[in-house]
């Protein structure tokens, strides 16, 4: 998994919980915390950090994943090149499609070892988008947070329902409703 995800995570922990908690998380996970944005690391190390943070803060790991996704959206967005398709994108539904059809594909071209999730679109109307999140990394709550961050970015309010189609969050159906 790309280092930018790790560096963003550590920045967020420091911002929200302080340097001392970040140190405890790294110590507890047996992690030196040496990540660079362009490096590549085992995604299980991120899971370990989230689990440690959850133990220390007594917040559920799902909540931490979600908060992380929501706050990381803008930083990921700001790394995007100025392309025409990005400018044409006016709302969250279009953006989620762009992530699947363009952004995550570019991520894979740039970093062959990266492995972003797959979205399969089930149905769409003006006010509803249904898609399946599929990833062996089971980070559907990061996905939830990113979609919320995306809606914030476009000044939209979305109701988001998640329906686990697997037993481990590797396949989750997202129902987005514009309110
Ligand atoms: C609505 C917006 C987005 C959603 C829902 C989304 C979803 C996700 C999720 C859930 C992951 C975690 C890995 C997994 O679950 O398998 C991920 C990874 C990633 N995403 Fe996105 N993403 C979004 C926007 C973006 C943007 C704007 C970028 C900009 C470059 C981006 C680049 C990446 C990268 C680099 C990874 C790490 C992949 C790896 O190293 O294996 N994503 N994305």
mmCIF file of C-alpha atoms and ligand atoms in Angstrom:
data_model
loop_
_atom_site.group_PDB
_atom_site.id
_atom_site.type_symbol
_atom_site.label_atom_id
_atom_site.label_comp_id
_atom_site.label_asym_id
_atom_site.label_seq_id
_atom_site.Cartn_x
_atom_site.Cartn_y
_atom_site.Cartn_z
ATOM 1 C CA UNK A 1 0.000 0.000 0.000
ATOM 2 C CA UNK A 2 1.293 3.466 -0.893
ATOM 3 C CA UNK A 3 3.204 5.308 1.800
ATOM 4 C CA UNK A 4 1.045 8.417 1.384
ATOM 5 C CA UNK A 5 -1.761 6.505 3.131
ATOM 6 C CA UNK A 6 0.580 5.782 6.074
ATOM 7 C CA UNK A 7 1.996 9.312 6.337
ATOM 8 C CA UNK A 8 -1.542 10.736 6.204
ATOM 9 C CA UNK A 9 -2.627 8.328 8.911
ATOM 10 C CA UNK A 10 0.245 9.307 11.217
ATOM 11 C CA UNK A 11 -0.426 13.019 10.627
ATOM 12 C CA UNK A 12 -4.064 12.506 11.519
ATOM 13 C CA UNK A 13 -3.252 10.594 14.732
ATOM 14 C CA UNK A 14 -0.842 13.337 15.776
ATOM 15 C CA UNK A 15 -3.385 16.085 14.966
ATOM 16 C CA UNK A 16 -6.357 14.464 16.677
ATOM 17 C CA UNK A 17 -4.750 12.601 19.588
ATOM 18 C CA UNK A 18 -1.284 14.149 20.012
ATOM 19 C CA UNK A 19 2.291 13.024 19.600
ATOM 20 C CA UNK A 20 2.235 10.922 22.761
ATOM 21 C CA UNK A 21 -0.609 8.742 21.472
ATOM 22 C CA UNK A 22 1.146 8.417 18.104
ATOM 23 C CA UNK A 23 4.270 7.193 19.936
ATOM 24 C CA UNK A 24 2.205 4.709 21.945
ATOM 25 C CA UNK A 25 0.551 3.430 18.770
ATOM 26 C CA UNK A 26 3.880 2.935 16.992
ATOM 27 C CA UNK A 27 5.499 1.354 20.065
ATOM 28 C CA UNK A 28 2.534 -0.934 20.656
ATOM 29 C CA UNK A 29 2.530 -2.050 17.019
ATOM 30 C CA UNK A 30 6.311 -2.582 17.068
ATOM 31 C CA UNK A 31 6.540 -0.093 14.220
ATOM 32 C CA UNK A 32 9.386 2.385 13.756
ATOM 33 C CA UNK A 33 7.080 4.767 11.907
ATOM 34 C CA UNK A 34 9.527 5.310 9.062
ATOM 35 C CA UNK A 35 7.293 5.755 6.033
ATOM 36 C CA UNK A 36 7.746 7.941 2.980
ATOM 37 C CA UNK A 37 4.866 9.077 0.789
ATOM 38 C CA UNK A 38 6.294 7.439 -2.339
ATOM 39 C CA UNK A 39 7.336 4.137 -0.716
ATOM 40 C CA UNK A 40 5.244 0.963 -0.671
ATOM 41 C CA UNK A 41 4.383 -0.990 2.455
ATOM 42 C CA UNK A 42 2.395 -3.967 3.593
ATOM 43 C CA UNK A 43 -1.214 -2.850 4.138
ATOM 44 C CA UNK A 44 -1.400 -5.154 7.178
ATOM 45 C CA UNK A 45 0.906 -2.715 8.949
ATOM 46 C CA UNK A 46 -1.766 -0.037 8.577
ATOM 47 C CA UNK A 47 -4.359 -2.425 9.960
ATOM 48 C CA UNK A 48 -2.062 -3.058 12.949
ATOM 49 C CA UNK A 49 -1.730 0.670 13.593
ATOM 50 C CA UNK A 50 -5.504 1.132 13.441
ATOM 51 C CA UNK A 51 -6.028 -1.781 15.853
ATOM 52 C CA UNK A 52 -3.483 -0.298 18.316
ATOM 53 C CA UNK A 53 -5.043 3.141 18.071
ATOM 54 C CA UNK A 54 -8.405 1.563 18.740
ATOM 55 C CA UNK A 55 -7.083 -0.146 21.894
ATOM 56 C CA UNK A 56 -5.514 3.057 23.186
ATOM 57 C CA UNK A 57 -8.410 5.405 22.405
ATOM 58 C CA UNK A 58 -11.157 2.803 23.071
ATOM 59 C CA UNK A 59 -12.809 3.875 19.817
ATOM 60 C CA UNK A 60 -14.024 1.141 17.437
ATOM 61 C CA UNK A 61 -11.619 0.441 14.530
ATOM 62 C CA UNK A 62 -14.489 1.022 12.069
ATOM 63 C CA UNK A 63 -14.977 4.554 13.417
ATOM 64 C CA UNK A 64 -11.248 5.241 13.155
ATOM 65 C CA UNK A 65 -11.166 3.960 9.565
ATOM 66 C CA UNK A 66 -14.111 6.189 8.707
ATOM 67 C CA UNK A 67 -12.655 9.332 10.295
ATOM 68 C CA UNK A 68 -9.382 8.610 8.520
ATOM 69 C CA UNK A 69 -11.074 8.220 5.112
ATOM 70 C CA UNK A 70 -13.115 11.382 5.551
ATOM 71 C CA UNK A 71 -10.155 13.523 6.518
ATOM 72 C CA UNK A 72 -7.742 12.074 3.932
ATOM 73 C CA UNK A 73 -10.024 12.783 0.954
ATOM 74 C CA UNK A 74 -8.941 16.393 0.415
ATOM 75 C CA UNK A 75 -5.274 15.506 0.613
ATOM 76 C CA UNK A 76 -5.660 12.739 -1.965
ATOM 77 C CA UNK A 77 -7.731 15.061 -4.150
ATOM 78 C CA UNK A 78 -5.022 17.723 -4.033
ATOM 79 C CA UNK A 79 -2.492 15.237 -5.474
ATOM 80 C CA UNK A 80 -4.539 14.814 -8.677
ATOM 81 C CA UNK A 81 -3.207 16.300 -11.911
ATOM 82 C CA UNK A 82 -5.355 19.018 -13.504
ATOM 83 C CA UNK A 83 -7.169 16.891 -16.073
ATOM 84 C CA UNK A 84 -10.215 17.724 -18.124
ATOM 85 C CA UNK A 85 -12.217 14.844 -16.668
ATOM 86 C CA UNK A 86 -11.585 16.179 -13.184
ATOM 87 C CA UNK A 87 -12.859 19.632 -14.154
ATOM 88 C CA UNK A 88 -15.966 18.155 -15.719
ATOM 89 C CA UNK A 89 -16.749 16.315 -12.530
ATOM 90 C CA UNK A 90 -19.452 18.257 -10.705
ATOM 91 C CA UNK A 91 -20.804 15.934 -8.038
ATOM 92 C CA UNK A 92 -20.039 12.968 -5.798
ATOM 93 C CA UNK A 93 -21.680 10.320 -8.006
ATOM 94 C CA UNK A 94 -19.599 11.399 -11.005
ATOM 95 C CA UNK A 95 -16.501 11.491 -8.833
ATOM 96 C CA UNK A 96 -16.960 7.964 -7.451
ATOM 97 C CA UNK A 97 -17.242 6.739 -11.061
ATOM 98 C CA UNK A 98 -14.122 8.690 -11.971
ATOM 99 C CA UNK A 99 -12.245 7.014 -9.113
ATOM 100 C CA UNK A 100 -13.044 3.590 -10.567
ATOM 101 C CA UNK A 101 -12.716 4.460 -14.268
ATOM 102 C CA UNK A 102 -9.690 6.732 -14.102
ATOM 103 C CA UNK A 103 -8.057 7.636 -10.761
ATOM 104 C CA UNK A 104 -7.396 4.174 -9.339
ATOM 105 C CA UNK A 105 -6.344 3.000 -12.830
ATOM 106 C CA UNK A 106 -3.755 5.795 -12.986
ATOM 107 C CA UNK A 107 -2.617 4.860 -9.464
ATOM 108 C CA UNK A 108 -1.997 1.297 -10.706
ATOM 109 C CA UNK A 109 -0.128 2.536 -13.794
ATOM 110 C CA UNK A 110 2.114 4.755 -11.682
ATOM 111 C CA UNK A 111 2.665 2.162 -8.964
ATOM 112 C CA UNK A 112 2.210 -1.385 -10.287
ATOM 113 C CA UNK A 113 2.471 -2.763 -6.751
ATOM 114 C CA UNK A 114 -0.503 -0.652 -5.553
ATOM 115 C CA UNK A 115 -3.781 -2.419 -5.185
ATOM 116 C CA UNK A 116 -6.759 -0.071 -4.890
ATOM 117 C CA UNK A 117 -10.255 -1.517 -4.411
ATOM 118 C CA UNK A 118 -12.662 -2.360 -7.242
ATOM 119 C CA UNK A 119 -16.093 -0.714 -7.560
ATOM 120 C CA UNK A 120 -18.863 -2.416 -9.525
ATOM 121 C CA UNK A 121 -21.758 -0.145 -10.352
ATOM 122 C CA UNK A 122 -25.182 -1.670 -9.857
ATOM 123 C CA UNK A 123 -27.609 1.179 -10.526
ATOM 124 C CA UNK A 124 -27.779 4.933 -10.743
ATOM 125 C CA UNK A 125 -30.443 7.636 -10.866
ATOM 126 C CA UNK A 126 -30.235 11.370 -10.191
ATOM 127 C CA UNK A 127 -30.549 10.828 -6.473
ATOM 128 C CA UNK A 128 -29.265 7.288 -5.938
ATOM 129 C CA UNK A 129 -26.075 5.405 -6.650
ATOM 130 C CA UNK A 130 -25.566 1.765 -5.751
ATOM 131 C CA UNK A 131 -22.154 0.171 -6.095
ATOM 132 C CA UNK A 132 -20.216 -2.766 -4.729
ATOM 133 C CA UNK A 133 -16.897 -2.269 -2.990
ATOM 134 C CA UNK A 134 -14.573 -5.241 -3.468
ATOM 135 C CA UNK A 135 -11.163 -5.547 -1.848
ATOM 136 C CA UNK A 136 -9.211 -8.242 -0.082
ATOM 137 C CA UNK A 137 -8.072 -5.441 2.211
ATOM 138 C CA UNK A 138 -11.521 -5.155 3.756
ATOM 139 C CA UNK A 139 -11.313 -1.402 4.298
ATOM 140 C CA UNK A 140 -14.930 -0.626 3.535
ATOM 141 C CA UNK A 141 -15.074 1.845 6.426
ATOM 142 C CA UNK A 142 -12.178 3.788 4.896
ATOM 143 C CA UNK A 143 -14.292 3.757 1.734
ATOM 144 C CA UNK A 144 -17.271 5.089 3.682
ATOM 145 C CA UNK A 145 -15.155 7.935 5.057
ATOM 146 C CA UNK A 146 -13.733 8.756 1.619
ATOM 147 C CA UNK A 147 -17.233 8.939 0.122
ATOM 148 C CA UNK A 148 -18.253 11.267 2.968
ATOM 149 C CA UNK A 149 -15.152 13.388 2.366
ATOM 150 C CA UNK A 150 -16.078 13.469 -1.325
ATOM 151 C CA UNK A 151 -19.643 14.624 -0.533
ATOM 152 C CA UNK A 152 -18.205 17.353 1.755
ATOM 153 C CA UNK A 153 -15.974 18.456 -1.098
ATOM 154 C CA UNK A 154 -18.928 18.862 -3.487
ATOM 155 C CA UNK A 155 -21.112 20.420 -0.752
ATOM 156 C CA UNK A 156 -23.597 17.578 -0.977
ATOM 157 C CA UNK A 157 -25.365 15.674 1.740
ATOM 158 C CA UNK A 158 -25.453 11.922 1.230
ATOM 159 C CA UNK A 159 -27.175 9.225 3.180
ATOM 160 C CA UNK A 160 -24.948 6.173 2.995
ATOM 161 C CA UNK A 161 -26.072 2.639 3.793
ATOM 162 C CA UNK A 162 -23.657 -0.293 3.735
ATOM 163 C CA UNK A 163 -24.645 -3.877 3.295
ATOM 164 C CA UNK A 164 -21.929 -6.497 3.838
ATOM 165 C CA UNK A 165 -22.251 -9.186 1.155
ATOM 166 C CA UNK A 166 -19.381 -11.183 2.640
ATOM 167 C CA UNK A 167 -18.565 -12.109 6.211
ATOM 168 C CA UNK A 168 -15.468 -9.919 6.420
ATOM 169 C CA UNK A 169 -16.211 -6.627 4.619
ATOM 170 C CA UNK A 170 -14.338 -7.720 1.492
ATOM 171 C CA UNK A 171 -17.524 -7.222 -0.562
ATOM 172 C CA UNK A 172 -19.843 -4.473 0.621
ATOM 173 C CA UNK A 173 -22.767 -2.896 -1.213
ATOM 174 C CA UNK A 174 -22.979 0.887 -0.858
ATOM 175 C CA UNK A 175 -26.298 2.700 -1.298
ATOM 176 C CA UNK A 176 -25.809 6.454 -1.657
ATOM 177 C CA UNK A 177 -28.850 8.716 -1.521
ATOM 178 C CA UNK A 178 -28.666 12.426 -2.183
ATOM 179 C CA UNK A 179 -30.679 14.368 0.423
HETATM 180 C C1 LIG B 1 -14.604 8.889 -3.431
HETATM 181 C C2 LIG B 1 -13.298 8.827 -3.481
HETATM 182 C C3 LIG B 1 -12.432 7.597 -3.206
HETATM 183 C C4 LIG B 1 -12.794 6.375 -2.689
HETATM 184 C C5 LIG B 1 -14.188 5.916 -2.255
HETATM 185 C C6 LIG B 1 -11.570 5.572 -2.612
HETATM 186 C C7 LIG B 1 -11.468 4.310 -2.052
HETATM 187 C C8 LIG B 1 -10.268 3.751 -1.619
HETATM 188 C C9 LIG B 1 -10.125 2.747 -0.587
HETATM 189 C C10 LIG B 1 -11.279 2.172 0.230
HETATM 190 C C11 LIG B 1 -8.809 2.459 -0.476
HETATM 191 C C12 LIG B 1 -8.148 1.493 0.548
HETATM 192 C C13 LIG B 1 -7.694 0.187 -0.023
HETATM 193 C C14 LIG B 1 -8.793 -0.854 -0.187
HETATM 194 O O1 LIG B 1 -9.890 -0.751 0.416
HETATM 195 O O2 LIG B 1 -8.562 -1.825 -0.942
HETATM 196 C C15 LIG B 1 -8.104 3.271 -1.465
HETATM 197 C C16 LIG B 1 -6.740 3.226 -1.701
HETATM 198 C C17 LIG B 1 -6.071 4.155 -2.472
HETATM 199 N N1 LIG B 1 -6.614 5.205 -3.182
HETATM 200 FE FE1 LIG B 1 -8.566 5.645 -3.329
HETATM 201 N N2 LIG B 1 -10.519 6.297 -3.118
HETATM 202 C C18 LIG B 1 -10.991 7.540 -3.470
HETATM 203 C C19 LIG B 1 -10.264 8.587 -3.994
HETATM 204 C C20 LIG B 1 -8.931 8.551 -4.280
HETATM 205 C C21 LIG B 1 -8.184 9.682 -4.824
HETATM 206 C C22 LIG B 1 -8.753 11.078 -5.147
HETATM 207 C C23 LIG B 1 -6.924 9.267 -4.993
HETATM 208 C C24 LIG B 1 -5.850 10.143 -5.556
HETATM 209 C C25 LIG B 1 -4.733 9.786 -6.036
HETATM 210 C C26 LIG B 1 -6.844 7.873 -4.519
HETATM 211 C C27 LIG B 1 -5.709 7.085 -4.486
HETATM 212 C C28 LIG B 1 -5.588 5.930 -3.735
HETATM 213 C C29 LIG B 1 -4.304 5.273 -3.428
HETATM 214 C C30 LIG B 1 -2.890 5.729 -3.850
HETATM 215 C C31 LIG B 1 -4.618 4.154 -2.645
HETATM 216 C C32 LIG B 1 -3.644 3.116 -2.067
HETATM 217 C C33 LIG B 1 -3.610 1.926 -2.988
HETATM 218 C C34 LIG B 1 -2.439 0.984 -2.660
HETATM 219 O O3 LIG B 1 -1.349 1.481 -2.377
HETATM 220 O O4 LIG B 1 -2.623 -0.249 -2.712
HETATM 221 N N3 LIG B 1 -8.090 7.468 -4.114
HETATM 222 N N4 LIG B 1 -9.027 4.056 -2.144
#
